[in-house]
Each structure stands twice: as C-alpha cells, then as structure tokens.
Coordinates of C-alpha atoms and ligand atoms in Angstrom, one line a residue:
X1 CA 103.0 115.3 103.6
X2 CA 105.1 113.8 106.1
X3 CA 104.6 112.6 109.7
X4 CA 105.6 116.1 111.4
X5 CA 104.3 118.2 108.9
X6 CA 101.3 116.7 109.3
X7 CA 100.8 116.9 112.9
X8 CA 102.1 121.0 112.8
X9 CA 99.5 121.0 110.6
X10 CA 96.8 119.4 112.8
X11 CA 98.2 121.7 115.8
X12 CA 97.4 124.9 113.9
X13 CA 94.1 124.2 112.8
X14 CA 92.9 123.0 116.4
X15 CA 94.5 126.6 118.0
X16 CA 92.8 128.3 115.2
X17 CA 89.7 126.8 115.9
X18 CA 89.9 126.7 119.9
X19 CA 91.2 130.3 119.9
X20 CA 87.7 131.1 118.2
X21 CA 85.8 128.9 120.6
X22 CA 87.5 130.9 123.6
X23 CA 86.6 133.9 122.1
X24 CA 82.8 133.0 121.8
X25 CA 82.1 131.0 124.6
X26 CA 85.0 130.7 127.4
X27 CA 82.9 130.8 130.9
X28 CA 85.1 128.0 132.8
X29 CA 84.3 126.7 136.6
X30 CA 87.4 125.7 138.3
X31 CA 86.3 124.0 141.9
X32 CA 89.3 123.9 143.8
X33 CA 90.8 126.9 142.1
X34 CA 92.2 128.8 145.2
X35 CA 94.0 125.2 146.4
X36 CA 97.9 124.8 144.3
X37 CA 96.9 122.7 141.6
X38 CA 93.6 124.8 140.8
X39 CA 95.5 127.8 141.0
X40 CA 98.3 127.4 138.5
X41 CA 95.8 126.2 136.4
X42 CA 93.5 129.0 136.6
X43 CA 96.9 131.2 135.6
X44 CA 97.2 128.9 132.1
X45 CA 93.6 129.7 131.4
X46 CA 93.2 133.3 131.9
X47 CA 96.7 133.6 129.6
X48 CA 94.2 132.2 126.6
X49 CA 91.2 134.4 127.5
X50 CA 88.9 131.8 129.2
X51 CA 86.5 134.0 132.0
X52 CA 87.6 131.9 135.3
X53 CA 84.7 131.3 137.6
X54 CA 86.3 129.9 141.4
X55 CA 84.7 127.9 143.5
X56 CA 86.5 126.8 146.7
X57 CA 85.4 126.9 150.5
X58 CA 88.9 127.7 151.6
X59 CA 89.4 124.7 153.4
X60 CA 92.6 123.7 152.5
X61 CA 93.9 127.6 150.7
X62 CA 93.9 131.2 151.6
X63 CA 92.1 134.2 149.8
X64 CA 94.9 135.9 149.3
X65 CA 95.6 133.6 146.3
X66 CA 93.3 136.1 144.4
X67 CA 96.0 138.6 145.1
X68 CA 98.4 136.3 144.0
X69 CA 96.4 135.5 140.7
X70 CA 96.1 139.1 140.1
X71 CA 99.2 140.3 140.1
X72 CA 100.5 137.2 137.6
X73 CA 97.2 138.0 135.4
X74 CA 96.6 141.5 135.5
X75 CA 93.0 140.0 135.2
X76 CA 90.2 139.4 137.1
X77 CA 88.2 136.0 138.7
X78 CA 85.1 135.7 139.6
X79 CA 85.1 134.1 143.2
X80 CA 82.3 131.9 144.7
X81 CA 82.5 130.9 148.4
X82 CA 80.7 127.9 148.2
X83 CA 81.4 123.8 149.8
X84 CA 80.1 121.9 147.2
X85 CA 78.9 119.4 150.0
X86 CA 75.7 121.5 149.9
X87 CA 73.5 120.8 146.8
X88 CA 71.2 123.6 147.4
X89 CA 74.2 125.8 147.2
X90 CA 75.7 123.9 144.3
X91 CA 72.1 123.8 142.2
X92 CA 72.2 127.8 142.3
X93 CA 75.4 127.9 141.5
X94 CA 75.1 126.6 138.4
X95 CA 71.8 128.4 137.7
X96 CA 74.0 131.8 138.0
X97 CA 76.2 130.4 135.6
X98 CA 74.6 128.6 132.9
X99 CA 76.2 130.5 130.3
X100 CA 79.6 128.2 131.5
X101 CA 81.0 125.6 128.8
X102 CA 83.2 123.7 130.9
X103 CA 84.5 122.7 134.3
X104 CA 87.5 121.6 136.2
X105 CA 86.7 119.8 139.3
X106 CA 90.0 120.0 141.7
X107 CA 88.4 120.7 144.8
X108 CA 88.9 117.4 146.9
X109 CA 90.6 116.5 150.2
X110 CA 93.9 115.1 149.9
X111 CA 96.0 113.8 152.5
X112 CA 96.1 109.8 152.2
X113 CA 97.2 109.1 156.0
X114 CA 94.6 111.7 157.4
X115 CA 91.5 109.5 155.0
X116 CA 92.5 106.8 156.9
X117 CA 92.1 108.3 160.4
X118 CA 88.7 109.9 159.2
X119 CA 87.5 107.8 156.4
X120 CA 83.9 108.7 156.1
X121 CA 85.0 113.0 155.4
X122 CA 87.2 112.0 152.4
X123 CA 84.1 110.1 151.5
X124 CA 81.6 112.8 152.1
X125 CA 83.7 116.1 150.4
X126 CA 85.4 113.9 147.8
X127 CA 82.3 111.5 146.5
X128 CA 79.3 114.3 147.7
X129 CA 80.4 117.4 145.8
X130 CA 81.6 115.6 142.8
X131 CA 78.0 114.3 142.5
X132 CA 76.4 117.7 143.6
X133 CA 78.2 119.2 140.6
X134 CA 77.7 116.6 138.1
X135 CA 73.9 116.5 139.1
X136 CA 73.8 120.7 138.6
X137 CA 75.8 120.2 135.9
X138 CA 73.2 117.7 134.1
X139 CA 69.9 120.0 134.9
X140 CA 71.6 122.9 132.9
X141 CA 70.9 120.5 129.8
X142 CA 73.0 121.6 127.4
X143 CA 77.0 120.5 126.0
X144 CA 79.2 120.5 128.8
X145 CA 83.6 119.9 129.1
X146 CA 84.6 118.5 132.2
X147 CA 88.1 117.9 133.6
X148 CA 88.4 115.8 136.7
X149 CA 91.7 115.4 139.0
X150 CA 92.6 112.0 139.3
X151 CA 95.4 110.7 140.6
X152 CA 98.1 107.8 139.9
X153 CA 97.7 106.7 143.3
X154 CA 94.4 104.4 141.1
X155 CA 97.3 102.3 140.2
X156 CA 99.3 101.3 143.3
X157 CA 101.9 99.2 142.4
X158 CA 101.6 99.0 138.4
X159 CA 102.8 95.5 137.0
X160 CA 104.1 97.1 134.0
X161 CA 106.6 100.6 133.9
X162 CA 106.2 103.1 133.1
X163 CA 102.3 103.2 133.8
X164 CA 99.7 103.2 131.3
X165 CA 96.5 103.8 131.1
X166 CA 96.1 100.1 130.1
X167 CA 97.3 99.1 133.6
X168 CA 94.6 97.5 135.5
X169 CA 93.2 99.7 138.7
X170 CA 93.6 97.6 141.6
X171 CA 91.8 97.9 145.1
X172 CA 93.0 101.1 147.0
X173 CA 95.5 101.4 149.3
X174 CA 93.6 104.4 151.1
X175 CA 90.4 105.8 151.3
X176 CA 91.4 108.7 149.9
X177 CA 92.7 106.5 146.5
X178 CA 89.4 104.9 146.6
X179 CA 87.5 107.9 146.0
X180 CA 89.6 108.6 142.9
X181 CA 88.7 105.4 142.2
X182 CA 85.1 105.6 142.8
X183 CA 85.0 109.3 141.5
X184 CA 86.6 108.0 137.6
X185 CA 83.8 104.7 138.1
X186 CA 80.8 107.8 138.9
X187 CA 81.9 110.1 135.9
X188 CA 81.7 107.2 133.4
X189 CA 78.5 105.6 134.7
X190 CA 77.3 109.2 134.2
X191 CA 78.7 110.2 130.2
X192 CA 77.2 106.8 129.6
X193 CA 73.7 108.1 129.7
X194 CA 74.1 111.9 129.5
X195 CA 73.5 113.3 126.0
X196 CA 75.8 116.5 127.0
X197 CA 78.6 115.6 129.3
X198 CA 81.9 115.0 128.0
X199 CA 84.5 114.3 130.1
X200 CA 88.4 114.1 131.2
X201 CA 90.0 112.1 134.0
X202 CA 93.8 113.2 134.4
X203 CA 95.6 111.2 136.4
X204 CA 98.3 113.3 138.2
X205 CA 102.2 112.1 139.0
X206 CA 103.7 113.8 141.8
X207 CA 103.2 117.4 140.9
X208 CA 105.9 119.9 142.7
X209 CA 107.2 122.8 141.8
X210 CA 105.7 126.5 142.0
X211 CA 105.0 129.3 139.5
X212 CA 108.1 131.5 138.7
X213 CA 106.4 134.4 139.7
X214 CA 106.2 133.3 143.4
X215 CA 103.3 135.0 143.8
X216 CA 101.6 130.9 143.9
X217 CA 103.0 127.6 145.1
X218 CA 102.1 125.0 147.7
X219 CA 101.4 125.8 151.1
X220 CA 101.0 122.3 153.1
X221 CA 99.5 122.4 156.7
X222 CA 101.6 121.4 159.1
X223 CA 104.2 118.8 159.1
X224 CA 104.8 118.0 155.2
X225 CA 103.7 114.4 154.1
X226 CA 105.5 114.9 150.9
X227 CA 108.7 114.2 150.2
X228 CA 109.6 118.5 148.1
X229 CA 108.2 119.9 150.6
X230 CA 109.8 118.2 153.3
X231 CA 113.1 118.7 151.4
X232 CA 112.7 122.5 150.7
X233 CA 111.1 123.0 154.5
X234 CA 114.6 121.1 155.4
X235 CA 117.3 123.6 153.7
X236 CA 115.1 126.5 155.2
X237 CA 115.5 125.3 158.6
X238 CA 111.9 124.5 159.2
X239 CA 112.2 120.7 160.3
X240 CA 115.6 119.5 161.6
X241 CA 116.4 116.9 158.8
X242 CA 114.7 114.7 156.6
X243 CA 114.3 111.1 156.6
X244 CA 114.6 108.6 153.9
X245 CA 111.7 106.5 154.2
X246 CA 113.7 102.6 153.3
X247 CA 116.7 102.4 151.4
X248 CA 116.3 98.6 150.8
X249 CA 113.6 98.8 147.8
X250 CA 114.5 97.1 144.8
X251 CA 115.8 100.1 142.6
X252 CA 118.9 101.5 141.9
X253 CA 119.8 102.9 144.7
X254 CA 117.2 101.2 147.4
X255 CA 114.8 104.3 147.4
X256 CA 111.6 104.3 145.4
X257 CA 111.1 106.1 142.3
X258 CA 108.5 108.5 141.7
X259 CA 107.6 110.7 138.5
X260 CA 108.0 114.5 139.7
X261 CA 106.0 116.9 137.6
X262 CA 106.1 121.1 137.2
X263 CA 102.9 122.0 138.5
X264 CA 103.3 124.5 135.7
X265 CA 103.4 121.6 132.9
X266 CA 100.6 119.8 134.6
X267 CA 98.3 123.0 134.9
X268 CA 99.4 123.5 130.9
X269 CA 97.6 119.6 130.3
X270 CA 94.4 121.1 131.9
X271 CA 94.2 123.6 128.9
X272 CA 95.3 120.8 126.2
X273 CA 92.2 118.4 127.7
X274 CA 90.0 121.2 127.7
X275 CA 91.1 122.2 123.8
X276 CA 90.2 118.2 123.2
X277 CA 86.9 118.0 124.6
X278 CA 85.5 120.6 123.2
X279 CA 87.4 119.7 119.8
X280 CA 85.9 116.4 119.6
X281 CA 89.3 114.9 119.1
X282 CA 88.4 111.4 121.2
X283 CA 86.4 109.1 120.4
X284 CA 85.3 108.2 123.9
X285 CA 83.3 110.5 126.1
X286 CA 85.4 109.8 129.2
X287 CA 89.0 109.3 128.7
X288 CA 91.7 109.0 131.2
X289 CA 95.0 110.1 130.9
X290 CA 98.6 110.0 132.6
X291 CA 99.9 113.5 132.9
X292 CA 103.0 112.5 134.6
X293 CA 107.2 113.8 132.9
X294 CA 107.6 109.8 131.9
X295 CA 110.5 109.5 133.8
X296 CA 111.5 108.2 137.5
X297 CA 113.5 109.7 139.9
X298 CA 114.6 108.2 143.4
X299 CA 114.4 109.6 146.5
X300 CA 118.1 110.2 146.6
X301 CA 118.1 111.7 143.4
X302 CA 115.5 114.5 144.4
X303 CA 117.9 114.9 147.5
X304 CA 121.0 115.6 145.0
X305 CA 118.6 117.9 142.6
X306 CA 118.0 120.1 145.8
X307 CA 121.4 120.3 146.9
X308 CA 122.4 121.2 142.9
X309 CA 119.8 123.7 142.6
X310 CA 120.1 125.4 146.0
X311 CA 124.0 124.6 146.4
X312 CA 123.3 123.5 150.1
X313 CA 124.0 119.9 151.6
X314 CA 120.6 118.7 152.6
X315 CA 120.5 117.1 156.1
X316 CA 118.6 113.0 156.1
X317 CA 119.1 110.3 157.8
X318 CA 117.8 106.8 156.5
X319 CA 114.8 105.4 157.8
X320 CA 112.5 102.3 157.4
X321 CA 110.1 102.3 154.9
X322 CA 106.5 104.0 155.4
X323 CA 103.4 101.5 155.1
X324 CA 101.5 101.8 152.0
X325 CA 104.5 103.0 150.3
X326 CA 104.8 101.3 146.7
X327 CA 108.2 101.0 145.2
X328 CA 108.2 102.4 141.9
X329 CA 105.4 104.7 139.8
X330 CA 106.3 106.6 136.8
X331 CA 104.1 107.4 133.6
X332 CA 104.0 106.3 130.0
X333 CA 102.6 109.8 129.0
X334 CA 102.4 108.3 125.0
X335 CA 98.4 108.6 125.0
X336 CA 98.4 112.3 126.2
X337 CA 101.5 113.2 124.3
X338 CA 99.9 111.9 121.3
X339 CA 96.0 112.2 122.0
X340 CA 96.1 115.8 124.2
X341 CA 99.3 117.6 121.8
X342 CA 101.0 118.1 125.3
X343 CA 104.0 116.7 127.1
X344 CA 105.7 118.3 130.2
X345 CA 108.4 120.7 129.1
X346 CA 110.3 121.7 132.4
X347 CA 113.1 119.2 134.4
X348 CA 113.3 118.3 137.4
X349 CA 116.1 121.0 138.3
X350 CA 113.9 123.8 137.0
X351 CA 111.0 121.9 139.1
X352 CA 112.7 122.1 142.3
X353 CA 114.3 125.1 141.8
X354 CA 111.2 126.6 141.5
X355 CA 110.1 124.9 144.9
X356 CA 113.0 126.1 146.6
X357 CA 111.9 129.7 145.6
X358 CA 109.0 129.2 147.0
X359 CA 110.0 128.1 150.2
X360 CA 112.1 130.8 150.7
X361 CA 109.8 133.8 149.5
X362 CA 107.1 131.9 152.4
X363 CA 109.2 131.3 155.1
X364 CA 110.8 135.2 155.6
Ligands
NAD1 P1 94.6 121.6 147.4 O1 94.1 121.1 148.7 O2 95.7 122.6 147.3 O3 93.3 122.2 146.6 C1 92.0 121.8 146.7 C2 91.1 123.0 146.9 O4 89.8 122.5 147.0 C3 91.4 123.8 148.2 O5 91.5 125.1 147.9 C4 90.2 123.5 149.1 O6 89.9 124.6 149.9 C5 89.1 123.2 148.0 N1 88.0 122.4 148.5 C6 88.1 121.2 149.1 N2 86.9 120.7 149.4 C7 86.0 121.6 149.0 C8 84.6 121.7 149.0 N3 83.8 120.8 149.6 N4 84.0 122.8 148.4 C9 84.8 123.8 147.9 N5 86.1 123.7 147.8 C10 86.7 122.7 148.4 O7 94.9 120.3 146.5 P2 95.7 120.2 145.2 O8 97.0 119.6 145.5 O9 95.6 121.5 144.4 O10 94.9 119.1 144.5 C11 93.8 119.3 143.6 C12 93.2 118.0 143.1 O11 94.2 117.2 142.5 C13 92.6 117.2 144.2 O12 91.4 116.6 143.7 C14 93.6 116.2 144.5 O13 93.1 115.0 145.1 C15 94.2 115.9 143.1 N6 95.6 115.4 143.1 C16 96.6 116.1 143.8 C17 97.9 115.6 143.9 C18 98.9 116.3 144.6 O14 100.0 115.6 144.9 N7 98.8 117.5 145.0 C19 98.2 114.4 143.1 C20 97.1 113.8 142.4 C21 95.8 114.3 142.5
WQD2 C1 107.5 110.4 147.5 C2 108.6 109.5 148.0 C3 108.3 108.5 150.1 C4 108.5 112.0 152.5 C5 101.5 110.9 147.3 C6 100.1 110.5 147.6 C7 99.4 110.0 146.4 C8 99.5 111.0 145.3 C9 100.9 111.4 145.0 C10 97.5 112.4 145.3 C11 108.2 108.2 148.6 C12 109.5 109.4 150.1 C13 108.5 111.2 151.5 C14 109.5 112.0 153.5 C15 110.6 110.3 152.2 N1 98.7 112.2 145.6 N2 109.5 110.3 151.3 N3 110.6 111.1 153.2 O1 104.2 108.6 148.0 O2 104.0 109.2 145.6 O3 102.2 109.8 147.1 O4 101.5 111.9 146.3 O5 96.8 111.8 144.7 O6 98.1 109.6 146.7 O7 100.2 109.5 148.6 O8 104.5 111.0 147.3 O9 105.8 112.9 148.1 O10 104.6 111.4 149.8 O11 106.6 110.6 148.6 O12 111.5 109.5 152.0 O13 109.6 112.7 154.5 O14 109.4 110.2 149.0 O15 108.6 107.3 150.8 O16 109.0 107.2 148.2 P1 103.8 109.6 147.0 P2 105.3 111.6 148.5

C-alpha cells in the first residue's frame, strides 16, 4: 500500500471509530464557549453530534451568542453561568456533569497590554480556574480529554521560522503570555501523576475571520488592539484610519509578519485533537501543537487583502513600532498536519472576507 493510501486508510478507520465514540459517550465542557473562539468551536462540535455543555461568566461575550448558535445549529446547548474563579461552584459543576468525556478550556482573559496594567487578574482568572477545573476534573476519577488554548505568544521571538514546537519557550513578554506559559507547565505537572487525564495544548496563530453565517464573530471591547479588527473597524468608519505600527522591521516590506488563521479552521483543529485524545493516537499524555496556516503575512499585505476583498482603499498612516512587538511569527504546522489529520483549509482572502462581513452585519 502506498503512502496516501495508507493514511486514507488510517483517516477512515479513526472517523469510523470516533463517530461511534460520539455516539456513545459525547458530553463535552467548553469553558469559554460564549467568547469567539469557544463559540465557533462549539458550532464544529455540535455538526458531529457531541452534547455541548457552556460554561462562561459573560465577562468578555454576550448571551445572545446562544441565539446565534441556534440558529447555525438548529440544536441546543446546555448553558452554565458560572466564573470558574469559584471552586465551590466549579466542584458542583462537575458533580452535575460527571457523565462528561472531555473538556475544552478557552475561558481566559486576553488582552496582553491590559495584563500589564493589572497583572495580578490575568493571574487570578487565567491560573485559578484552570486549576479549579483540573482539580474538579481529577475528583470525578475516571478517563478524561482535555483541550487547552494556548497561544504562540509562548514563543516570542522564535530563533528558527516557521515555529515549531521544538522551539524553546522563552521568558514572557506579558503577564498575560506567562500564564500560557505557566498554564502548559500546570497541565503537564498534572498528566504526570494523573492516571485519567489526557491532555492537549494548542497553541493558536492569529485567529481572525468569522463564521459565514454571521450569526458569530469577534466582538472586541472598545478600541481594537488587533490589527483585523482595527482594519475592518477602519473601512466601516468606526476609527478614522489605521496605523502601521513600524515599517523599519527587517522583512520584506519593513512590517512584521504574522500567521493569520480562519477562526473556522482553527475551531475544526479542536475537533481533530479531541478525535486524538480519545483515539490514543499520541504517545504522550500532553502534547502541544501549532495550529497556525504555516504561512506569514505582513502587515501591509493584510492591508492589500482588505482592500481586494472589500474593494475599498483602506485609510493608514505609518507609525513607530509598538513595544513588545516581535518581528516575525509564523507556524510549522507539520506535527498537527501529520499527528492531528488537520491543516487549515481557508486563505487569507476568504479569512478577511469573512471579517469584513462581520463588521458590516455589527455595525448597522
Ligand atoms: P474571548 O474573550 O472571546 O472568550 C473567552 C470567554 O471566556 C469569554 O466568553 C469570557 O466571558 C469567558 N471567561 C473568561 N473568564 C472566565 C471565568 N473566570 N469563568 C467563566 N468564563 C470566563 O477570547 P477568545 O479570543 O475566544 O480566546 C479563547 C482562548 O484562546 C483564551 O484562552 C485566549 O487566551 C486564547 N487565545 C486567543 C487568541 C486570540 O487572538 N483570540 C490567540 C491565542 C490564544
Ligand atoms: C498583528 C500585527 C502589529 C494593530 C496578539 C497577542 C498575542 C496573541 C496573538 C493571544 C503586529 C500590527 C496591529 C494596529 C498594527 N494572542 N498592528 N496596527 O501582535 O501577533 O499578538 O495576538 O494569545 O498574545 O498579543 O497580533 O493583531 O495585535 O498585531 O500595525 O492597529 O499588526 O504591530 O505586527 P499580535 P495583533
């Protein structure tokens, strides 16, 4: 049998056996599940038949993502208003739900500049809850998948491009990258003397984009820190114009490169380290993985994407550079291409295209 055969092969026994495993025993917890990652996830997961349990304390989403989620499912969530600060709350939680075979942990604060200015919250909700849910995850006793969002910003500036997971972690540029950091060094300590926790750290690119439906997408408080939002918030007249943060980095065209990925393909590489968990299909029981497109775009190549996609001219000026910024970061997705069966389908066109729907159906 050749190479490709082989793996077809390989792919159609695992969705064999993972669509039975579904079927039998599908209860999922998605923390975080109301915020935009969570949510587009929670979409890929209901379309093969996984029961959805969210958990979010709406302090960075709105309910009315349910209604969202309902209208692109046709299916129903259970929804738990909880802050996974509070153990007690967390403990019972679980206890409700023991029947659950897995969790996705997104629910975490964010914004890198605001974890500087208040160091000890990102602290608190990022480190607490991860540990309230691991500890109510361990006194169910019995086999458990979890998924953690982690983030690229563990890298900083990578010696070696694209990324890979070989890449040594290097001290964080934020409080907020530290408790990705911290969060990866907890989940491992922990799988090292759990008998039933397996587990998945997927380190996230730049994830953009919204679901076609619109019914989903981003919705950043206040001024944008990011550069698609910024851009799409731009051509609808929200801000006044955007600024090119340094054009004198050493790249092609002076502006740093990042690796922009459909929120829809990264919600799709939840499902594929879900199906490899619980089909034993690593040999370690904490992997990482890069879910990133493998390829780097510049600032000023996002700017021409948008003004392809929406067939405006975007209005910038060029600025200085913003502190902490690194130059380049883009992902060797080989392990997770190979290891999770997934890669990111969508381009960045159909990414930003999909962002400048969004932006348009949210700010009539
Ligand atoms: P988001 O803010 O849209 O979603 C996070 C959700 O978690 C929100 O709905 C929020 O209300 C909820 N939440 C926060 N603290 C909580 C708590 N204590 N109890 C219950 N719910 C709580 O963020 P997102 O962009 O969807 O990111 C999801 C995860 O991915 C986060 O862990 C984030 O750090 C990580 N990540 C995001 C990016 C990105 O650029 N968006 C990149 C890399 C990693
Ligand atoms: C992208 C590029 C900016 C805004 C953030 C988080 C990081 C991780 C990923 C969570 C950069 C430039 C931006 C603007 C600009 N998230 N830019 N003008 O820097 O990769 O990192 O997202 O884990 O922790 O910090 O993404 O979208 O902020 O910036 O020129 O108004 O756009 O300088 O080069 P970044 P970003």
């Amino acid at each position: 049998m050749d190479i490709c055969k082989k793996d077809s092969f390989k792919t159609i026994i695992f969705t064999i056996i993972f669509n039975i495993m579904v079927k039998y025993s599908s209860k999922i917890i998605i923390t975080g599940g109301l915020g935009y990652i969570g949510s587009h996830t929670v979409v890929e997961l209901q379309s093969k038949g996984f029961e959805i349990v969210i958990v979010d304390n709406l302090s960075n989403s709105s309910i009315e993502v349910l209604d969202g989620l309902k209208i692109i499912t046709g299916k129903n969530v259970i929804f738990e208003n909880i802050d996974l600060k509070k153990s007690d709350l967390v403990t019972d939680l679980f206890k409700r739900h023991s029947d659950l075979t897995g969790v996705i942990h997104f629910a975490a604060s964010k914004a890198v500049g605001e974890s500087v200015k208040n160091p000890l919250d990102y602290y608190e909700n990022n480190i607490c809850s991860l540990i309230n849910v691991l500890k109510g995850l361990e006194e169910l006793n019995k086999p458990i998948s979890f998924i953690f969002s982690s983030s690229c910003t563990v890298y900083g500036q990578a010696e070696i491009l694209p990324i890979t997971e070989k890449e040594s972690i290097k001290k964080a540029e934020s409080p907020y990258g530290n408790t990705k950091q911290i969060c990866e060094e907890i989940i491992s300590d922990l799988v090292n003397s759990s008998k039933n926790l397996k587990a998945i750290s997927l380190r996230y690119f730049n994830p953009i984009g919204a679901h076609e439906s619109t019914e989903i997408g981003e919705l950043p408080l206040g001024i944008p820190q990011n550069l698609i939002p910024f851009i799409t918030q731009t051509g609808a007249g929200i801000r006044d114009e955007l600024t090119v943060f340094g054009n004198d980095y050493p790249t092609n065209d002076g502006t740093c490169i990042r690796d922009y990925i459909h929120v829809v393909d990264l919600a799709k590489a939840h499902v594929a380290a879900l199906f490899s968990i619980m089909n034993n299909t690593h040999s370690k029981s904490h992997e990482c993985y890069n879910i990133g497109t493998g390829k780097g775009t510049s600032v000023l190549e996002a700017i021409t994407s948008f003004e392809k996609i929406s067939k405006t001219k975007l209005k910038y000026k060029i600025g200085s550079r913003r502190i902490g910024d690194i130059t380049s970061a883009y992902a060797d997705t080989s392990k997770a291409n190979k290891q999770l069966n997934w890669k990111a389908e969508l381009s960045l066109d159909q990414a930003m295209a999909s962002a400048w729907k969004w932006q348009k159906k949210i700010s009539k």
